[in-house]
mmCIF file of C-alpha atoms and ligand atoms in Angstrom:
data_model
loop_
_atom_site.group_PDB
_atom_site.id
_atom_site.type_symbol
_atom_site.label_atom_id
_atom_site.label_comp_id
_atom_site.label_asym_id
_atom_site.label_seq_id
_atom_site.Cartn_x
_atom_site.Cartn_y
_atom_site.Cartn_z
ATOM 1 C CA MET A 1 0.000 0.000 0.000
ATOM 2 C CA ILE A 2 2.679 2.478 1.006
ATOM 3 C CA LYS A 3 4.695 1.526 -2.087
ATOM 4 C CA GLU A 4 1.743 2.363 -4.372
ATOM 5 C CA GLU A 5 1.241 5.654 -2.568
ATOM 6 C CA ILE A 6 4.932 6.525 -3.057
ATOM 7 C CA GLN A 7 4.603 5.781 -6.774
ATOM 8 C CA ARG A 8 1.478 7.960 -7.013
ATOM 9 C CA LEU A 9 3.126 10.887 -5.208
ATOM 10 C CA LYS A 10 6.207 10.517 -7.340
ATOM 11 C CA GLN A 11 4.177 10.963 -10.523
ATOM 12 C CA GLU A 12 2.074 13.767 -9.089
ATOM 13 C CA LYS A 13 5.171 15.751 -8.088
ATOM 14 C CA ASN A 14 7.402 14.747 -11.010
ATOM 15 C CA ALA A 15 9.895 13.297 -8.528
ATOM 16 C CA VAL A 16 12.716 10.803 -8.917
ATOM 17 C CA ILE A 17 13.986 8.527 -6.133
ATOM 18 C CA LEU A 18 17.717 7.841 -6.008
ATOM 19 C CA ALA A 19 19.155 5.225 -3.633
ATOM 20 C CA HIS A 20 22.694 4.238 -2.757
ATOM 21 C CA PHE A 21 23.685 0.556 -2.809
ATOM 22 C CA TYR A 22 24.065 0.654 0.998
ATOM 23 C CA GLN A 23 20.381 1.450 1.580
ATOM 24 C CA LYS A 24 17.956 -1.134 2.985
ATOM 25 C CA PRO A 25 16.633 -3.601 0.337
ATOM 26 C CA GLU A 26 13.065 -2.206 0.486
ATOM 27 C CA ILE A 27 14.389 1.277 -0.301
ATOM 28 C CA GLN A 28 16.495 -0.012 -3.204
ATOM 29 C CA ASP A 29 13.384 -1.765 -4.539
ATOM 30 C CA ILE A 30 11.270 1.428 -4.780
ATOM 31 C CA ALA A 31 14.074 3.607 -6.179
ATOM 32 C CA ASP A 32 14.181 4.716 -9.825
ATOM 33 C CA TYR A 33 17.958 4.407 -9.756
ATOM 34 C CA VAL A 34 20.257 2.491 -7.412
ATOM 35 C CA GLY A 35 23.945 3.246 -7.706
ATOM 36 C CA ASP A 36 27.190 4.471 -6.239
ATOM 37 C CA SER A 37 28.082 8.101 -5.566
ATOM 38 C CA LEU A 38 29.356 8.769 -9.095
ATOM 39 C CA ALA A 39 26.355 7.278 -10.908
ATOM 40 C CA LEU A 40 23.891 9.016 -8.611
ATOM 41 C CA SER A 41 25.707 12.366 -9.027
ATOM 42 C CA ARG A 42 25.435 12.011 -12.793
ATOM 43 C CA ILE A 43 21.735 11.214 -12.615
ATOM 44 C CA ALA A 44 21.127 14.124 -10.233
ATOM 45 C CA ALA A 45 22.932 16.472 -12.632
ATOM 46 C CA GLY A 46 20.956 15.306 -15.680
ATOM 47 C CA THR A 47 17.450 14.582 -14.437
ATOM 48 C CA ASP A 48 14.470 16.625 -15.588
ATOM 49 C CA ALA A 49 12.481 15.771 -12.457
ATOM 50 C CA ASP A 50 11.373 18.702 -10.270
ATOM 51 C CA VAL A 51 12.032 16.843 -7.019
ATOM 52 C CA ILE A 52 14.900 14.495 -6.137
ATOM 53 C CA VAL A 53 14.327 12.224 -3.136
ATOM 54 C CA PHE A 54 17.812 11.129 -2.137
ATOM 55 C CA CYS A 55 18.018 7.928 -0.104
ATOM 56 C CA GLY A 56 21.587 8.046 1.122
ATOM 57 C CA VAL A 57 23.538 10.191 3.567
ATOM 58 C CA TYR A 58 23.604 13.977 3.838
ATOM 59 C CA PHE A 59 26.684 14.678 1.699
ATOM 60 C CA MET A 60 25.103 12.769 -1.205
ATOM 61 C CA ALA A 61 21.878 14.774 -1.137
ATOM 62 C CA GLU A 62 23.929 17.950 -0.733
ATOM 63 C CA THR A 63 26.020 17.006 -3.789
ATOM 64 C CA ALA A 64 22.808 16.460 -5.771
ATOM 65 C CA LYS A 65 21.611 19.938 -4.728
ATOM 66 C CA ILE A 66 24.917 21.520 -5.795
ATOM 67 C CA LEU A 67 24.718 19.812 -9.192
ATOM 68 C CA SER A 68 21.014 20.601 -9.655
ATOM 69 C CA PRO A 69 20.477 23.867 -7.756
ATOM 70 C CA GLU A 70 17.107 24.549 -9.355
ATOM 71 C CA LYS A 71 15.650 21.237 -8.111
ATOM 72 C CA LYS A 72 14.082 20.492 -4.772
ATOM 73 C CA VAL A 73 16.302 17.848 -3.138
ATOM 74 C CA LEU A 74 14.859 15.960 -0.175
ATOM 75 C CA LEU A 75 16.711 13.730 2.295
ATOM 76 C CA PRO A 76 14.012 11.627 4.014
ATOM 77 C CA LYS A 77 15.988 11.450 7.299
ATOM 78 C CA MET A 78 18.092 14.519 8.016
ATOM 79 C CA ASN A 79 20.202 12.689 10.612
ATOM 80 C CA SER A 80 21.654 10.349 7.960
ATOM 81 C CA LEU A 81 25.222 11.591 8.338
ATOM 82 C CA CYS A 82 28.461 10.031 7.053
ATOM 83 C CA ARG A 83 30.939 9.656 9.912
ATOM 84 C CA MET A 84 33.896 9.979 7.562
ATOM 85 C CA ALA A 85 32.599 13.309 6.235
ATOM 86 C CA ALA A 86 32.624 14.633 9.809
ATOM 87 C CA MET A 87 36.351 13.881 10.161
ATOM 88 C CA ILE A 88 37.508 17.022 8.398
ATOM 89 C CA LYS A 89 36.785 20.614 9.429
ATOM 90 C CA THR A 90 36.963 23.699 7.218
ATOM 91 C CA LYS A 91 39.372 25.541 9.522
ATOM 92 C CA ASP A 92 41.790 22.575 9.568
ATOM 93 C CA LEU A 93 41.827 22.279 5.787
ATOM 94 C CA GLU A 94 42.275 26.055 5.437
ATOM 95 C CA GLN A 95 45.236 25.881 7.806
ATOM 96 C CA TYR A 96 46.749 22.952 5.874
ATOM 97 C CA LYS A 97 46.399 24.899 2.615
ATOM 98 C CA GLN A 98 48.157 27.893 4.146
ATOM 99 C CA GLU A 99 51.009 25.728 5.373
ATOM 100 C CA HIS A 100 51.234 23.708 2.116
ATOM 101 C CA PRO A 101 50.298 26.120 -0.685
ATOM 102 C CA ASP A 102 51.876 23.809 -3.281
ATOM 103 C CA ARG A 103 49.563 20.842 -2.520
ATOM 104 C CA PHE A 104 46.750 20.144 -5.001
ATOM 105 C CA ILE A 105 43.603 19.229 -3.051
ATOM 106 C CA VAL A 106 41.931 16.026 -4.269
ATOM 107 C CA THR A 107 38.775 15.440 -2.246
ATOM 108 C CA TYR A 108 36.634 12.368 -1.833
ATOM 109 C CA VAL A 109 32.944 12.961 -2.571
ATOM 110 C CA ASN A 110 32.291 11.833 1.033
ATOM 111 C CA THR A 111 32.675 15.388 2.360
ATOM 112 C CA ARG A 112 30.419 18.348 3.095
ATOM 113 C CA ALA A 113 30.021 21.260 0.650
ATOM 114 C CA ASP A 114 32.370 23.606 2.576
ATOM 115 C CA ILE A 115 35.232 21.100 2.156
ATOM 116 C CA LYS A 116 34.441 20.579 -1.536
ATOM 117 C CA ALA A 117 34.520 24.368 -1.946
ATOM 118 C CA LEU A 118 38.161 24.392 -0.749
ATOM 119 C CA SER A 119 39.143 21.622 -3.170
ATOM 120 C CA ASP A 120 40.657 21.493 -6.663
ATOM 121 C CA VAL A 121 38.859 18.354 -7.799
ATOM 122 C CA ILE A 122 36.413 15.811 -6.357
ATOM 123 C CA VAL A 123 36.728 12.048 -6.815
ATOM 124 C CA THR A 124 34.671 8.968 -5.972
ATOM 125 C CA SER A 125 35.956 5.457 -5.288
ATOM 126 C CA SER A 126 35.050 4.601 -8.917
ATOM 127 C CA ASN A 127 37.187 7.273 -10.559
ATOM 128 C CA ALA A 128 39.845 8.294 -7.976
ATOM 129 C CA GLU A 129 42.724 6.441 -9.663
ATOM 130 C CA LYS A 130 41.814 7.737 -13.124
ATOM 131 C CA ILE A 131 41.523 11.336 -11.942
ATOM 132 C CA VAL A 132 44.734 11.296 -9.892
ATOM 133 C CA GLU A 133 46.508 10.193 -13.113
ATOM 134 C CA HIS A 134 45.771 13.651 -14.528
ATOM 135 C CA TYR A 135 47.731 15.269 -11.698
ATOM 136 C CA LYS A 136 50.730 12.950 -11.491
ATOM 137 C CA ASP A 137 53.169 15.860 -11.705
ATOM 138 C CA LYS A 138 51.598 17.651 -8.757
ATOM 139 C CA LYS A 139 52.047 17.255 -5.020
ATOM 140 C CA ILE A 140 48.641 16.058 -3.837
ATOM 141 C CA LEU A 141 46.710 16.125 -0.582
ATOM 142 C CA TYR A 142 43.985 13.481 -0.547
ATOM 143 C CA VAL A 143 41.112 14.113 1.892
ATOM 144 C CA PRO A 144 39.567 12.771 4.060
ATOM 145 C CA ASP A 145 39.976 8.964 3.733
ATOM 146 C CA LYS A 146 43.439 7.792 4.818
ATOM 147 C CA ASN A 147 42.793 4.297 3.486
ATOM 148 C CA LEU A 148 41.730 5.236 -0.025
ATOM 149 C CA GLY A 149 44.488 7.883 -0.096
ATOM 150 C CA THR A 150 47.104 5.349 0.977
ATOM 151 C CA TYR A 151 45.827 2.872 -1.605
ATOM 152 C CA LEU A 152 46.085 5.529 -4.337
ATOM 153 C CA ARG A 153 49.653 6.322 -3.294
ATOM 154 C CA TYR A 154 50.485 2.591 -3.313
ATOM 155 C CA LYS A 155 48.897 2.043 -6.755
ATOM 156 C CA THR A 156 50.346 5.124 -8.469
ATOM 157 C CA GLY A 157 53.581 5.863 -6.580
ATOM 158 C CA TYR A 158 52.709 9.588 -6.721
ATOM 159 C CA ASP A 159 53.441 12.180 -4.047
ATOM 160 C CA ILE A 160 50.160 11.956 -2.090
ATOM 161 C CA ASP A 161 49.739 13.216 1.469
ATOM 162 C CA VAL A 162 46.653 11.773 3.199
ATOM 163 C CA TRP A 163 44.176 13.165 5.732
ATOM 164 C CA PRO A 164 43.634 10.906 8.773
ATOM 165 C CA GLY A 165 39.879 10.265 8.281
ATOM 166 C CA TYR A 166 38.341 6.852 7.670
ATOM 167 C CA CYS A 167 35.089 4.932 7.229
ATOM 168 C CA TYR A 168 34.336 3.238 10.543
ATOM 169 C CA ILE A 169 33.013 0.008 8.991
ATOM 170 C CA HIS A 170 35.710 -0.573 6.356
ATOM 171 C CA ASP A 171 38.563 0.508 8.623
ATOM 172 C CA LEU A 172 37.803 -2.393 10.986
ATOM 173 C CA LEU A 173 38.520 -5.069 8.368
ATOM 174 C CA THR A 174 41.608 -7.195 9.024
ATOM 175 C CA ILE A 175 43.768 -9.771 7.267
ATOM 176 C CA ASN A 176 42.475 -12.255 9.806
ATOM 177 C CA ASP A 177 38.903 -11.695 8.536
ATOM 178 C CA ILE A 178 40.086 -12.752 5.086
ATOM 179 C CA LYS A 179 41.965 -15.791 6.385
ATOM 180 C CA LYS A 180 38.923 -16.996 8.324
ATOM 181 C CA LYS A 181 36.539 -16.566 5.390
ATOM 182 C CA ARG A 182 38.951 -18.133 2.875
ATOM 183 C CA ASP A 183 39.184 -21.184 5.179
ATOM 184 C CA LEU A 184 35.398 -21.431 5.267
ATOM 185 C CA TYR A 185 34.861 -20.782 1.549
ATOM 186 C CA PRO A 186 38.042 -21.822 -0.280
ATOM 187 C CA ASN A 187 36.537 -21.419 -3.771
ATOM 188 C CA ALA A 188 35.264 -17.893 -3.195
ATOM 189 C CA LEU A 189 36.898 -14.746 -4.601
ATOM 190 C CA VAL A 190 37.474 -11.854 -2.184
ATOM 191 C CA LEU A 191 36.195 -8.465 -3.426
ATOM 192 C CA ILE A 192 36.905 -5.429 -1.210
ATOM 193 C CA HIS A 193 36.134 -1.707 -1.232
ATOM 194 C CA PRO A 194 39.227 0.581 -1.187
ATOM 195 C CA GLU A 195 38.118 2.268 2.063
ATOM 196 C CA ALA A 196 39.671 -0.769 3.833
ATOM 197 C CA PRO A 197 43.274 -0.651 5.138
ATOM 198 C CA LEU A 198 46.053 -1.285 2.595
ATOM 199 C CA GLU A 199 47.277 -4.560 4.125
ATOM 200 C CA VAL A 200 43.734 -5.941 3.782
ATOM 201 C CA LEU A 201 43.392 -4.719 0.184
ATOM 202 C CA GLN A 202 46.681 -6.420 -0.698
ATOM 203 C CA GLU A 203 45.095 -9.787 0.189
ATOM 204 C CA ALA A 204 42.005 -9.254 -2.001
ATOM 205 C CA ASP A 205 41.355 -10.803 -5.426
ATOM 206 C CA PHE A 206 39.742 -7.554 -6.547
ATOM 207 C CA VAL A 207 39.595 -4.006 -5.163
ATOM 208 C CA GLY A 208 36.857 -1.668 -6.382
ATOM 209 C CA SER A 209 33.941 0.630 -5.663
ATOM 210 C CA THR A 210 30.482 -0.807 -5.023
ATOM 211 C CA LYS A 211 29.599 -0.506 -8.707
ATOM 212 C CA GLN A 212 32.882 -2.103 -9.751
ATOM 213 C CA ILE A 213 32.355 -4.963 -7.267
ATOM 214 C CA LEU A 214 28.882 -5.501 -8.722
ATOM 215 C CA GLU A 215 30.242 -5.532 -12.287
ATOM 216 C CA TYR A 216 33.160 -7.796 -11.369
ATOM 217 C CA ALA A 217 30.961 -10.401 -9.656
ATOM 218 C CA THR A 218 28.387 -10.273 -12.479
ATOM 219 C CA ASN A 219 30.983 -10.752 -15.236
ATOM 220 C CA SER A 220 33.070 -13.362 -13.396
ATOM 221 C CA ASP A 221 32.840 -17.100 -14.090
ATOM 222 C CA ALA A 222 33.258 -17.722 -10.344
ATOM 223 C CA LEU A 223 30.119 -18.712 -8.436
ATOM 224 C CA GLU A 224 31.053 -17.709 -4.890
ATOM 225 C CA PHE A 225 32.320 -14.419 -3.465
ATOM 226 C CA ILE A 226 33.382 -12.881 -0.155
ATOM 227 C CA ILE A 227 32.334 -9.222 -0.063
ATOM 228 C CA GLY A 228 34.292 -6.591 1.876
ATOM 229 C CA THR A 229 31.879 -3.663 1.915
ATOM 230 C CA ASP A 230 28.511 -2.672 3.411
ATOM 231 C CA GLU A 231 25.966 -5.504 3.497
ATOM 232 C CA GLY A 232 23.494 -3.359 1.482
ATOM 233 C CA ILE A 233 25.346 -4.310 -1.713
ATOM 234 C CA ILE A 234 24.424 -7.985 -1.214
ATOM 235 C CA HIS A 235 20.833 -7.200 -2.277
ATOM 236 C CA ALA A 236 21.959 -5.817 -5.650
ATOM 237 C CA LEU A 237 24.544 -8.611 -6.084
ATOM 238 C CA GLN A 238 22.000 -11.326 -5.364
ATOM 239 C CA THR A 239 19.283 -9.730 -7.521
ATOM 240 C CA LYS A 240 21.639 -9.535 -10.507
ATOM 241 C CA ASN A 241 23.211 -12.936 -9.864
ATOM 242 C CA PRO A 242 20.592 -15.322 -8.454
ATOM 243 C CA ASN A 243 22.775 -18.352 -9.252
ATOM 244 C CA LYS A 244 25.815 -17.055 -7.293
ATOM 245 C CA THR A 245 26.573 -17.040 -3.572
ATOM 246 C CA PHE A 246 27.786 -14.047 -1.563
ATOM 247 C CA HIS A 247 29.258 -13.991 1.947
ATOM 248 C CA LEU A 248 30.053 -10.868 3.954
ATOM 249 C CA LEU A 249 33.741 -10.602 4.859
ATOM 250 C CA ALA A 250 33.051 -9.687 8.496
ATOM 251 C CA LYS A 251 30.304 -9.019 11.013
ATOM 252 C CA GLY A 252 29.365 -5.397 11.512
ATOM 253 C CA LEU A 253 29.762 -4.389 7.867
ATOM 254 C CA SER A 254 26.655 -2.238 7.985
ATOM 255 C CA CYS A 255 26.679 1.554 8.099
ATOM 256 C CA ILE A 256 24.048 2.634 10.608
ATOM 257 C CA ASN A 257 23.535 6.004 8.931
ATOM 258 C CA MET A 258 22.860 4.374 5.584
ATOM 259 C CA LYS A 259 20.062 2.307 7.157
ATOM 260 C CA ARG A 260 18.067 5.101 8.810
ATOM 261 C CA ILE A 261 15.612 5.733 5.967
ATOM 262 C CA SER A 262 12.369 3.728 5.941
ATOM 263 C CA LEU A 263 9.544 3.542 3.390
ATOM 264 C CA GLU A 264 7.473 5.695 5.774
ATOM 265 C CA ASP A 265 10.201 8.374 5.716
ATOM 266 C CA VAL A 266 10.249 8.392 1.893
ATOM 267 C CA HIS A 267 6.458 8.666 1.844
ATOM 268 C CA GLU A 268 6.425 11.536 4.376
ATOM 269 C CA ALA A 269 9.196 13.388 2.572
ATOM 270 C CA LEU A 270 7.313 13.196 -0.730
ATOM 271 C CA LEU A 271 3.906 13.985 0.720
ATOM 272 C CA LYS A 272 5.017 17.050 2.679
ATOM 273 C CA GLU A 273 8.016 17.888 0.470
ATOM 274 C CA GLN A 274 9.966 18.072 3.697
ATOM 275 C CA HIS A 275 13.620 17.820 4.723
ATOM 276 C CA GLU A 276 14.806 19.932 1.834
ATOM 277 C CA ILE A 277 18.567 20.411 1.401
ATOM 278 C CA GLN A 278 19.857 23.987 1.225
ATOM 279 C CA VAL A 279 23.415 24.990 0.346
ATOM 280 C CA ASP A 280 24.879 28.489 0.657
ATOM 281 C CA GLU A 281 25.149 29.856 -2.894
ATOM 282 C CA GLU A 282 28.778 30.984 -2.689
ATOM 283 C CA VAL A 283 29.874 27.658 -1.183
ATOM 284 C CA ALA A 284 27.810 25.754 -3.778
ATOM 285 C CA ASN A 285 29.378 27.683 -6.671
ATOM 286 C CA LYS A 286 32.915 26.881 -5.507
ATOM 287 C CA ALA A 287 32.056 23.237 -4.775
ATOM 288 C CA ARG A 288 30.416 22.896 -8.199
ATOM 289 C CA LYS A 289 33.654 23.879 -9.925
ATOM 290 C CA ALA A 290 35.480 20.998 -8.223
ATOM 291 C CA LEU A 291 32.597 18.619 -9.009
ATOM 292 C CA ASP A 292 32.454 19.768 -12.653
ATOM 293 C CA LYS A 293 36.176 19.008 -12.927
ATOM 294 C CA MET A 294 35.440 15.466 -11.757
ATOM 295 C CA MET A 295 32.626 15.075 -14.286
ATOM 296 C CA GLU A 296 34.911 16.349 -17.045
ATOM 297 C CA LEU A 297 37.731 13.901 -16.181
ATOM 298 C CA SER A 298 35.732 10.760 -15.369
HETATM 299 S S1 SF4 B 1 29.711 3.446 4.885
HETATM 300 FE FE1 SF4 B 1 31.364 4.725 5.745
HETATM 301 S S2 SF4 B 1 31.853 6.194 4.146
HETATM 302 FE FE2 SF4 B 1 29.814 5.299 3.654
HETATM 303 S S3 SF4 B 1 28.327 6.678 4.598
HETATM 304 FE FE3 SF4 B 1 28.762 5.096 6.112
HETATM 305 S S4 SF4 B 1 30.442 5.995 7.361
HETATM 306 FE FE4 SF4 B 1 30.320 7.177 5.473
#
């Protein structure tokens, strides 16, 4: 019943529902598009809907608003906040820039608008390596994920300083988790998100973003996989690959903030057009430049 009502409201208000792969299965099922940060940013930038209901965390909805300032962007639960995004403050980045004026600021999309506004280019886990390639002759600061930054430095060998932030679920993964799961499922391939620590990534069969993990598992001849990212991705993996088996790499791989939104919240947000994202115009204009650079290079 509530699903039909959401569909009706969506048509009435010319709305589109975007959901990240880490959302609850029932939210993924009612979304018009399910994807990673890069895909959802692209859709947000190109949609002709009047209203975007963003089922993700705050920085994602905020990014959609920056890319589509004329649209109404709604986040059904305003307390859906990425913990990693909170690990960098404007004043600290401003101070770093003053002390290191020669560093080129490459910023993960998992940041708030004020941090994006201080950045030279934005990246996602799907395109970070490709974009950093364009700046190989520069001294880089990568913010705020120390693990993805360290992985980029390891993969490219470039001069990359890293901010000490991290994702609290991926940062807890260990080599021991892999050993235990490989013992249990010796035929399974291990696919891990690059927000995990480097020593863990070095033990993986494949390292990639959520979308890349989904593509890899779908195109692989293997039938069994161990997945090192948020459990929300299992729904998309299993839906696309009903004949394959997926195991989570470790317990606790579930981001609490990505699971806050319920069908009732989506319905309420649409009905009342509530929880609208606002971004200061000057900040949005600066952040958009860094986001446009990403779109141009990816
Ligand atoms: S999974 Fe990690 S990086 Fe993603 S929203 Fe949650 S805390 Fe942030």
